[in-house]
Every structure is written in structure tokens, then in C-alpha cells.
Coordinates of C-alpha atoms and ligand atoms in Angstrom, one line a residue:
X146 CA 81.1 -12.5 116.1
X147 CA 81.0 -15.9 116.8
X148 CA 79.6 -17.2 120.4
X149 CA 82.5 -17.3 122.6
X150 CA 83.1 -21.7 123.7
X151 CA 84.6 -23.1 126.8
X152 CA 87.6 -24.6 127.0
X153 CA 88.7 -26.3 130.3
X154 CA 92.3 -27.0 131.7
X155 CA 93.5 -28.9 134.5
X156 CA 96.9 -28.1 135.7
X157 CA 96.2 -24.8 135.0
X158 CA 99.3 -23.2 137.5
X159 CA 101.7 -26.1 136.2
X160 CA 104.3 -25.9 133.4
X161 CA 102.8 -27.2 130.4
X162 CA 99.7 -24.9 131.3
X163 CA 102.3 -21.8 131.6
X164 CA 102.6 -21.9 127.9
X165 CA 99.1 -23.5 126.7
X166 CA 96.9 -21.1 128.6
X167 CA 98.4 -18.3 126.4
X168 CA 98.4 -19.7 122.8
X169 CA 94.7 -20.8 123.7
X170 CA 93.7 -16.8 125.1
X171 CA 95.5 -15.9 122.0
X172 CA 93.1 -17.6 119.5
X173 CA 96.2 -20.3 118.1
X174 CA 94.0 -22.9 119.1
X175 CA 90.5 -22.5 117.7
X176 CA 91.2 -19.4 115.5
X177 CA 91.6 -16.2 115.7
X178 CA 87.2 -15.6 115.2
X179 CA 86.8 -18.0 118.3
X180 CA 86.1 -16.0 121.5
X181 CA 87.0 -17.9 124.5
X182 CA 86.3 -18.3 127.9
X183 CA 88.7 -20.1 130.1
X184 CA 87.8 -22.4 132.9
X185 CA 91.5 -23.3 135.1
X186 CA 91.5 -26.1 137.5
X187 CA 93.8 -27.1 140.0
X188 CA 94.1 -28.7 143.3
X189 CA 93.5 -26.6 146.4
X190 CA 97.1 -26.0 147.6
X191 CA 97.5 -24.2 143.9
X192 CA 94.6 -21.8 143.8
X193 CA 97.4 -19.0 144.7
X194 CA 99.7 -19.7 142.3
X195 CA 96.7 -20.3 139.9
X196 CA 95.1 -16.9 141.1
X197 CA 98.5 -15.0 139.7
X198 CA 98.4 -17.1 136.4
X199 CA 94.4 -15.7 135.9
X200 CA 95.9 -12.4 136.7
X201 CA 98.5 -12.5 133.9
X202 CA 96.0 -13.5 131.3
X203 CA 93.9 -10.5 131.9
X204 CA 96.8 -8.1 132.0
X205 CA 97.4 -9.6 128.5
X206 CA 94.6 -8.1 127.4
X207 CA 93.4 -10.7 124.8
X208 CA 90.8 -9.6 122.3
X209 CA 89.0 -12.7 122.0
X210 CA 89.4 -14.1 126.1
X211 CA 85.8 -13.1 127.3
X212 CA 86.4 -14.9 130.4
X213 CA 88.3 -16.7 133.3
X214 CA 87.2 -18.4 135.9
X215 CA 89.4 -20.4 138.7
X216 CA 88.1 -23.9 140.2
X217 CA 89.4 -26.2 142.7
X218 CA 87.4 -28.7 141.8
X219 CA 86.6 -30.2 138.4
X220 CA 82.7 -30.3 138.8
X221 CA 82.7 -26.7 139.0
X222 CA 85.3 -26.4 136.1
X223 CA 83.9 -28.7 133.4
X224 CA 80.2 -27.0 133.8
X225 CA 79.5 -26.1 130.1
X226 CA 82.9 -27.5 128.3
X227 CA 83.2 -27.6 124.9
X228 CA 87.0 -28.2 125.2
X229 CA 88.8 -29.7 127.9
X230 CA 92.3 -30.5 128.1
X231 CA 93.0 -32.6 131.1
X232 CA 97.3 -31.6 131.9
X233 CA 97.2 -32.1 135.7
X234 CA 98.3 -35.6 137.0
X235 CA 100.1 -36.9 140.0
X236 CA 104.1 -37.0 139.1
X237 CA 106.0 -40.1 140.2
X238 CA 107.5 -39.8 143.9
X239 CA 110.4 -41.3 145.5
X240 CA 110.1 -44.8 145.4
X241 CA 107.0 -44.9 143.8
X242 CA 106.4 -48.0 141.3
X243 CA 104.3 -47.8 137.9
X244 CA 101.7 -49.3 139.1
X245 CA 101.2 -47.0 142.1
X246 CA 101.6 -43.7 139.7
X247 CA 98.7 -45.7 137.5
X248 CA 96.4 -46.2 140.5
X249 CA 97.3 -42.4 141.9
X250 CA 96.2 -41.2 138.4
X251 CA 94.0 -43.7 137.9
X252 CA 91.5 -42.4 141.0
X253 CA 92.2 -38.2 139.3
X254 CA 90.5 -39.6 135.8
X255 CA 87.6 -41.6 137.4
X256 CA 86.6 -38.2 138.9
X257 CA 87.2 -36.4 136.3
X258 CA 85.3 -38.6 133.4
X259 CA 82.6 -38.9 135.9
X260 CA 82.5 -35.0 136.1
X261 CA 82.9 -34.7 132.6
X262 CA 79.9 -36.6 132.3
X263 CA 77.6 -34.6 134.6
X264 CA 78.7 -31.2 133.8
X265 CA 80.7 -30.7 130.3
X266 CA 78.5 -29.7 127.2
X267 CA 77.4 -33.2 125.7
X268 CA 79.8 -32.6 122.5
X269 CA 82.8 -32.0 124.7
X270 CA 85.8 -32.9 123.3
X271 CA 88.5 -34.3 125.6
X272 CA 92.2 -34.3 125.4
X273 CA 94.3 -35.8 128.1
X274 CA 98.3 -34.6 128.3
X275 CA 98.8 -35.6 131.9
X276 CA 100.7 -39.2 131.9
X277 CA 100.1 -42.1 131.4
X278 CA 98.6 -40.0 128.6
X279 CA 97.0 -43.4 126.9
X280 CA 95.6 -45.2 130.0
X281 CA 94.1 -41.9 131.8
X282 CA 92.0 -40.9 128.8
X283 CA 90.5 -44.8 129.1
X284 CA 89.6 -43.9 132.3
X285 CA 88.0 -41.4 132.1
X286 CA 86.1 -42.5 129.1
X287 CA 85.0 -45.6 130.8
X288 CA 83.7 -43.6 133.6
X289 CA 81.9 -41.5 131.4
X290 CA 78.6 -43.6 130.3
X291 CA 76.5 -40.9 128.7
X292 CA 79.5 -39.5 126.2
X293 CA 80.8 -41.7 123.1
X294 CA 84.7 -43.1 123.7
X295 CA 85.3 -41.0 120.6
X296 CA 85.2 -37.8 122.9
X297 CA 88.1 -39.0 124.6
X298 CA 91.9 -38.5 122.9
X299 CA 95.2 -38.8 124.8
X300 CA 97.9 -36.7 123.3
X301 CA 100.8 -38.5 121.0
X302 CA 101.2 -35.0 118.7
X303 CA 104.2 -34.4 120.8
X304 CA 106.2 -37.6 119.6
X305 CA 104.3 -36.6 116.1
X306 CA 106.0 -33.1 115.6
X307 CA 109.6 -34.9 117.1
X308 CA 109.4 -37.0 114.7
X309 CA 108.7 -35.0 112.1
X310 CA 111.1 -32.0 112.9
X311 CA 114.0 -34.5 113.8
X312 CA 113.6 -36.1 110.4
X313 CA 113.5 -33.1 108.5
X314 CA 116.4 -31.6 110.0
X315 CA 118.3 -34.6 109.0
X316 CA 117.0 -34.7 105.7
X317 CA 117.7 -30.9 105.3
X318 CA 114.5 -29.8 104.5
X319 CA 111.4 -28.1 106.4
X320 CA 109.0 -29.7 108.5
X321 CA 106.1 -28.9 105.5
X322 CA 107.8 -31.2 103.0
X323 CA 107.8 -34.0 104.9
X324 CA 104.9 -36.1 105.2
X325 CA 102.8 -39.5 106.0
X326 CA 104.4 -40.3 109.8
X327 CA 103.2 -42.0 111.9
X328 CA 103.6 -42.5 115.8
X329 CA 101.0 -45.9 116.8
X330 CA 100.6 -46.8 120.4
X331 CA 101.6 -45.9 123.7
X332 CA 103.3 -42.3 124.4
X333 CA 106.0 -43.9 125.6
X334 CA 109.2 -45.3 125.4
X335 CA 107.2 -48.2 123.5
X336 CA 105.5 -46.0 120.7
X337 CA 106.4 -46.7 117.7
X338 CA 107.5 -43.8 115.2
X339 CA 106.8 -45.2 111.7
X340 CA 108.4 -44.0 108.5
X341 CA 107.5 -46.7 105.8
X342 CA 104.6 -44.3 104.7
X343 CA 106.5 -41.0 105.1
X344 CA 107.8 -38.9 101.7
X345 CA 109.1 -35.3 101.0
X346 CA 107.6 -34.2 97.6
X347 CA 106.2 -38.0 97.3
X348 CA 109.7 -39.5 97.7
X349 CA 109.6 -42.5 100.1
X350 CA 111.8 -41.5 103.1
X351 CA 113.5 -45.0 103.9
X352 CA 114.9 -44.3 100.2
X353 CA 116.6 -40.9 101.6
X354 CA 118.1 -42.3 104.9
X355 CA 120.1 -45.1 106.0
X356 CA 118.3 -48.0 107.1
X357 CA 120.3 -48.8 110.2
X358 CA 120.2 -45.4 111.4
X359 CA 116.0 -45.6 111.0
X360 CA 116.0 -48.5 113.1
X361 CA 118.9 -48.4 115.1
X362 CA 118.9 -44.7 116.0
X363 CA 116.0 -42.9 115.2
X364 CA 113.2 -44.9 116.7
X365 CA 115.0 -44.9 119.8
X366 CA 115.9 -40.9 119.5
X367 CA 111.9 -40.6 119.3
X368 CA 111.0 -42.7 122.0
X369 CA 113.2 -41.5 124.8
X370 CA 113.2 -37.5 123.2
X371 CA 111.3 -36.8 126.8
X372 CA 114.0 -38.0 129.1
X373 CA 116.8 -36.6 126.7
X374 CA 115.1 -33.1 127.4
X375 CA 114.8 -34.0 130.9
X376 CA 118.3 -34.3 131.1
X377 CA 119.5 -32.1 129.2
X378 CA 117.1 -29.1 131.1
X379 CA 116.8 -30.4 134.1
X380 CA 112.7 -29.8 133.6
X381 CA 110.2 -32.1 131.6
X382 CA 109.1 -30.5 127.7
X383 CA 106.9 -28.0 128.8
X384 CA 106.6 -24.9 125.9
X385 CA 106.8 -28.1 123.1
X386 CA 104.1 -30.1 124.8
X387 CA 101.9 -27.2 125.2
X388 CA 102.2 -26.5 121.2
X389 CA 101.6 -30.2 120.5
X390 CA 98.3 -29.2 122.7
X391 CA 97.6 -26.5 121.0
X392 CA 97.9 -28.6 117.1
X393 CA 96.2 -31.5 118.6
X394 CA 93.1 -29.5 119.0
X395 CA 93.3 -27.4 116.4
X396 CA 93.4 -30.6 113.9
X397 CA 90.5 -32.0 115.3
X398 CA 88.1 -28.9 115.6
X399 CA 89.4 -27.2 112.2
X400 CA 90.9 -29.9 110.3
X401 CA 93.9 -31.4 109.0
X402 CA 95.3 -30.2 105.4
X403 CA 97.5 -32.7 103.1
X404 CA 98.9 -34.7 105.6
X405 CA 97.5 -36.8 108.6
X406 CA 98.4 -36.6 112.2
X407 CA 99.1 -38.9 115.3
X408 CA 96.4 -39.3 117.8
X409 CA 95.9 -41.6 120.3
X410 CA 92.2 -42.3 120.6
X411 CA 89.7 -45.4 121.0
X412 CA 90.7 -48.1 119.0
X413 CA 88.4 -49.9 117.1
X414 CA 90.1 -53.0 115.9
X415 CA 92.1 -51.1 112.7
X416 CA 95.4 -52.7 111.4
X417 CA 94.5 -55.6 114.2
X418 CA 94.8 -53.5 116.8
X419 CA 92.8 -54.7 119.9
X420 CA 90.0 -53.1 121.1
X421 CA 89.5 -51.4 125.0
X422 CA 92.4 -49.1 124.8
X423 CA 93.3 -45.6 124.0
X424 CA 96.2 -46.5 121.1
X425 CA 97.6 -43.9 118.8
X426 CA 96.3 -44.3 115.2
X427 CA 97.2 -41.8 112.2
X428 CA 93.9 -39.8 111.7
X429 CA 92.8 -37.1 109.3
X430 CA 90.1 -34.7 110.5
X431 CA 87.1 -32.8 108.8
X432 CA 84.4 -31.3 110.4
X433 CA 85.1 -31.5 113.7
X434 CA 85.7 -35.3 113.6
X435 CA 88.6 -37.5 113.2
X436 CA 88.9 -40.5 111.1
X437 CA 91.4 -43.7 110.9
X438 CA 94.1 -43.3 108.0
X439 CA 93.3 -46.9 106.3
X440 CA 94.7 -49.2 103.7
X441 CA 98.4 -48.6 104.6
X442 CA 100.4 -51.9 104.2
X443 CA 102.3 -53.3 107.6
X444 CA 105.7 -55.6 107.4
X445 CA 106.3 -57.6 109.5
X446 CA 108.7 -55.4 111.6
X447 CA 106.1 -52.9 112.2
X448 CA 103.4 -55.3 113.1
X449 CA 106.0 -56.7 116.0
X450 CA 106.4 -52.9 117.1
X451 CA 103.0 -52.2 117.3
X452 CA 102.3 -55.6 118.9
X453 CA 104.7 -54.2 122.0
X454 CA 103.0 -51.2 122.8
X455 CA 99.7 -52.8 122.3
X456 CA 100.6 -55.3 125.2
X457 CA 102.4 -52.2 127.2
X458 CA 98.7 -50.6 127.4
X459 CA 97.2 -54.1 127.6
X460 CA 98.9 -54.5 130.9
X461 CA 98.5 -50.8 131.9
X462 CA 94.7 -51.5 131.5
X463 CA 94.7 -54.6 133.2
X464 CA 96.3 -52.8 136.2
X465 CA 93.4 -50.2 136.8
X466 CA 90.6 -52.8 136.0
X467 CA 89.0 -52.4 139.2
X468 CA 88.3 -48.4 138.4
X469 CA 87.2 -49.8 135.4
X470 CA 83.4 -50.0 135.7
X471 CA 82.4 -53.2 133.6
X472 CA 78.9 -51.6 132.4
X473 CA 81.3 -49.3 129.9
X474 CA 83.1 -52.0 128.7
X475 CA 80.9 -53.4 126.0
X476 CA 80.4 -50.0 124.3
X477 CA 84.8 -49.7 123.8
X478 CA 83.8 -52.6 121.0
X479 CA 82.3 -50.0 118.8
X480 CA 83.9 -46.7 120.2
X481 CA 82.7 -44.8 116.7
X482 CA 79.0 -46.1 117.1
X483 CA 79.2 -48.1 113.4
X484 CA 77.1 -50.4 114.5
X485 CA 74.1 -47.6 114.6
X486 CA 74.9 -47.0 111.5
X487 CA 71.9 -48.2 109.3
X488 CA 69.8 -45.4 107.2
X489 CA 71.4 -45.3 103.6
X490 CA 72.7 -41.6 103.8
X491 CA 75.5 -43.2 106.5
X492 CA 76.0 -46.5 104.2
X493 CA 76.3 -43.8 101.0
X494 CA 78.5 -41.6 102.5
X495 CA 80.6 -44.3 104.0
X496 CA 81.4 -45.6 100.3
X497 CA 82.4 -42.1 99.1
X498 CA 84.6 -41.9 102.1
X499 CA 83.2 -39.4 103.6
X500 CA 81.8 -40.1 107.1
X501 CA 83.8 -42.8 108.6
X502 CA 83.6 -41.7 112.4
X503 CA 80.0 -41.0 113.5
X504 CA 79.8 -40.8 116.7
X505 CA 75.8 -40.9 118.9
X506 CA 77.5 -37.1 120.0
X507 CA 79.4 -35.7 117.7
X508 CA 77.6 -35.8 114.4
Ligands
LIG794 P1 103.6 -29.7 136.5 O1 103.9 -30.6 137.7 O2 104.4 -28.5 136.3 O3 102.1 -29.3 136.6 C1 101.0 -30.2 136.9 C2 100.0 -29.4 137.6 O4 98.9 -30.2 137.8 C3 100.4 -28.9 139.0 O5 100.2 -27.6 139.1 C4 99.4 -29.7 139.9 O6 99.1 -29.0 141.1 C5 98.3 -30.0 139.0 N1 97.4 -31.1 139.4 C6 97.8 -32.3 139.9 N2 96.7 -33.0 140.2 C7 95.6 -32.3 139.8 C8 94.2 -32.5 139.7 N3 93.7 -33.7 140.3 N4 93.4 -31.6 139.2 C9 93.9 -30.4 138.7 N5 95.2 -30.2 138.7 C10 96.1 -31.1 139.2 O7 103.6 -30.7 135.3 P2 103.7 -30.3 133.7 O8 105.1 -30.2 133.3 O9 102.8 -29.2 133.4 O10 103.2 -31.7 133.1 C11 101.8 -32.1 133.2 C12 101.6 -33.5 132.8 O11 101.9 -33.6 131.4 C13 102.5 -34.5 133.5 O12 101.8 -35.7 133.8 C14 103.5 -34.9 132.4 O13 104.1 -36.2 132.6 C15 102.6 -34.8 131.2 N6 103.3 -34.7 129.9 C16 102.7 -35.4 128.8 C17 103.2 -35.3 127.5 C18 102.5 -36.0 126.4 O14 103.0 -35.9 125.3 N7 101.4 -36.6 126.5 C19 104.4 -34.5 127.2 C20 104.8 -33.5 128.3 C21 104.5 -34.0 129.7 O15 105.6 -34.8 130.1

């Protein structure tokens, strides 16, 4: 038997958690050889509804859940982490503007990267759900000085698997067959969902549909999918995002197969992408680390697409500079740590494409 890890999540009585906390108990995230001990944090007004939600688990009866523990706080619930999936965030009020939903968030991440850094296992691995998705994971990398940016992901699987599942059911075939999407950016309603590399059975895609419905529909369908479920449930994606959770994680401790995935994470100046924000690259994982799909060719449509959600989380950044310690700023240059890479093992296997992403933590 394996030892059991521990896996941390915030908004542990909300909706998304509802779903998430039982796939994870259930081994769908980390396999079903990986005991588990779960670590659920929430803010103090929850801890009842939060108590009932612990209670549940155990009456589930899960053969690999070793564990559960309840926190108000998140020193208490990151000590140890090996996983930690960061849900909770401060909804938008009444009358509340962007910006102010960025600053109320904005103060929950500083916290929480700073806690992260005292408390969670040094190789945590850190996915953040709770919106703005992108800009919350930045801050609580940059107030995180003794991990690597790399630990720090913000979750775009979501638009990933609706765009794959909306094309396939278009195309009339199953979500397996098609392959090679991408989502870049922002999850937002400026992410851009890019087919030019997709294919089912190596077919290119923008052969199989109709231009004008690619762009004038189906980027568009992709981007505002969360309101459209809003609307049309009267309740944000909740059982959908938690599985997008669960495949996020799973990719990046166990691996990705034949096909890449979306994942917003550190970006390190690929395809011209600017450094010092948390921008959604497609990535293939092995070993426990992810790496940068590279080499595919941009038109000039797509670079304009990903040029606007670039500046979206630009601005978003420049918004919540001031929780923005400058002493972590140099190090978003290099998020992977290439620069350390000297000794001719690293140089060797980075020509046989190997090791791309080596982190100073996760190696
Ligand atoms: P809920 O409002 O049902 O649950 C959120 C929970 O977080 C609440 O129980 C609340 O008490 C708790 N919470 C708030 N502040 C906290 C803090 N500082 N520490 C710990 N817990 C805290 O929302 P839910 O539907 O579960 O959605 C959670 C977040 O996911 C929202 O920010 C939502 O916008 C975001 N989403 C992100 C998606 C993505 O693809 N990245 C898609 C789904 C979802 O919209």
C-alpha cells in the first residue's frame, strides 16, 4: 500500500466541493492505489455546513479515505499538502465592480500563498478553481517566495472538456477521437478556444466544419458556456467543474496520454506570450510535471485572440499590483527555473525532449 498524501480543499461546503470532495475520496483523482487524507477549509460561518459534508464522506465508507480533518483557517489546513485545490473565493455582490471582486479575492490568495508557503509539503502542487481563476493563482504564487511559480496552475480544463465535447457532438463522434485543442489565456469570456491544431483520426478539424460557424459561433459558444449554464440552471457549473478538477490533477500527477491538455500556468514567454501572468498554454505531462506543447504555427487571427486575453490579465494584474510583493517578481521571468539549468544531463535531456520543465521543487 502506498503512503496515503494530502490533498487540501478550500470551499469545501460549497458547490463545486459537493461533487469534488467525492471523486477525490473515491480515488478518480490520484488512482485508485492512492490512499488519501482530506484536509476541508472554509470560512468560520461554514464549519456547520462543512461539519455535515465530513460526515457524509465517512458514511461513504471509502476504502482508500484514511482521513478528514475540518479547518477554519488555511494555516491549519495546508500543514503537510501535497495537493491543494484552492475552490473558495468571494462571489460578486450587488453592485460590486471587477475590480472590487479582484481586490476582495485578491487579499483570500495573499493569505493563502503565504500559508501555502509556511505549511504545505515543499512539492505541493497548487490548483486554483475559485475566479478570477488566472489572476488568483498569480497571487498566491507571488506571495509564495520559497515554492517555484510552476507549483501554482489555475484551472482552464473546464473550457478544455467544452470544447472538446461540444465539437465532438457536432462532428458526430466521441470525445476520444478528437484531438489537439487548445484553450490559451484567460478563463474567461476572452479565452480563446483554438481548433487550427485539432483532428479526429489525424483529419484537421477546420476541414470538417464550416468556417463561419468556428468563428462566428463556436468560439463564442465556448467562451460564455458558464453564463449559458447559469441561465439556463439558475446555478453556476458545479458537478462539470468539479470533474474538470478532478482531470486537471490527474493529468499532471499521472500523466497525459495521446493528446495534450489546457492549463493555465506561469507563462514563460512561449508563442510571445508575456511573462508575469498565469495564461493557459496546451501542456503535456510526465512524471509529475507539465511541459509547454511547442512548435505549433499561429495565424495571424489567433495571434490577435491571444493578444486580447493576454492584455485582459495584463490589466487584471496591474489592478492587484500593490498585493503584489515586488521581491517575487523577478523570479516570474524564469517560472520553470531554465536558467539553473547547467550540468549536461539537463542540456542532454533537453535535446531528446525530455525534461523541458525543471523546476528547483519539483524534480
Ligand atoms: P459556492 O459559493 O457554492 O462555494 C464557495 C465556498 O467557498 C463557500 O462555501 C464559501 O464559504 C467558501 N469560501 C469563501 N471564501 C473562502 C475562504 N477564504 N476560504 C475558504 N473557503 C471560502 O461556489 P462554487 O459554485 O463552489 O464555486 C467556487 C468558485 O469556483 C467560484 O469562484 C466560481 O466562480 C469558480 N468557478 C471556476 C471555474 C473554472 O473553470 N475555473 C468554473 C466553475 C466556477 O464558476
Amino acid at each position: 500500500m502506498k503512503p496515503a498524501v494530502r490533498v487540501t480543499v478550500t470551499g469545501a461546503a460549497g458547490n463545486i466541493a459537493y461533487s469534488l470532495l467525492f471523486k477525490i475520496a473515491a480515488g478518480e483523482m490520484l488512482g485508485d492505489d492512492q490512499p488519501i487524507i482530506l484536509q476541508l477549509v472554509e470560512i468560520p460561518q461554514a464549519m456547520g455546513a462543512l461539519r455535515g459534508v465530513a460526515m457524509e464522506l465517512e458514511d461513504c465508507a471509502f476504502p482508500l479515505l484514511q482521513q478528514v480533518s475540518i479547518h477554519d483557517n488555511p494555516e491549519e489546513g495546508f500543514k503537510g499538502v501535497h495537493y491543494a485545490l484552492l475552490v473558495g473565493a468571494r462571489p460578486r455582490g450587488p453592485g460590486m465592480e471587477r475590480k472590487d471582486l479582484l481586490e476582495a479575492n485578491a487579499a483570500i490568495f495573499s493569505g493563502q500563498g503565504k500559508a501555502l508557503n509556511d505549511f504545505a509539503n515543499p512539492d505541493v502542487r497548487v490548483l486554483v478553481v475559485g475566479n478570477p481563476a488566472n489572476t488568483n493563482a498569480l497571487i498566491a504564487s507571488r506571495n509564495a517566495p520559497d515554492l517555484s511559480p510552476s507549483q501554482f496552475t489555475a484551472m482552464t480544463r473546464l473550457d478544455h472538456q467544452r470544447a472538446k465535447g461540444i465539437l465532438a457532438n457536432r462532428l458526430g463522434v466521441t470525445v476520444n477521437e478528437v484531438k489537439g485543442v487548445t484553450i490559451w489565456g484567460n478563463h474567461s469570456a476572452t479565452q480563446f478556444p483554438d481548433l487550427h491544431h485539432a483532428n479526429v483520426h489525424g483529419e484537421p478539424v477546420l476541414s470538417l466544419i464550416d468556417g463561419a460557424w468556428y468563428k462566428g459561433q463556436y468560439i463564442s459558444l465556448i467562451q460564455k458556456r458558464g453564463a449559458a449554464i447559469i441561465n439556463a440552471r439558475g446555478a453556476s457549473s458545479a458537478a462539470s467543474a468539479a470533474q474538470a478538477a478532478i482531470n486537471h490533477m490527474r493529468s499532471w500527477a499521472l500523466g497525459t496520454d495521446d493528446d495534450w491538455v489546457s492549463m493555465a500556468i506561469p507563462s514563460d514567454g512561449s508563442y510571445g506570450v508575456a511573462t508575469g501572468i498565469i495564461y493557459s498554454f496546451p501542456v503535456r505531462c510526465n512524471y509529475g510535471r507539465y511541459e509547454i506543447v511547442q512548435g505549433l504555427e499561429l495565424n495571424e487571427f489567433s495571434r490577435q485572440q491571444m493578444k486580447e486575453t493576454e492584455q485582459e490579465l495584463l490589466a487584471e494584474m496591474a489592478d492587484v499590483d500593490h498585493l503584489l510583493p515586488p521581491e517575487t517578481a523577478a523570479r516570474m521571468t524564469d517560472p520553470f527555473g531554465r536558467a539553473g539549468l547547467v550540468n549536461d544531463i539537463d542540456e542532454e535531456c533537453l535535446r531528446a525532449g525530455s525534461i523541458v520543465v525543471k523546476t528547483d521543487r519539483i524534480c
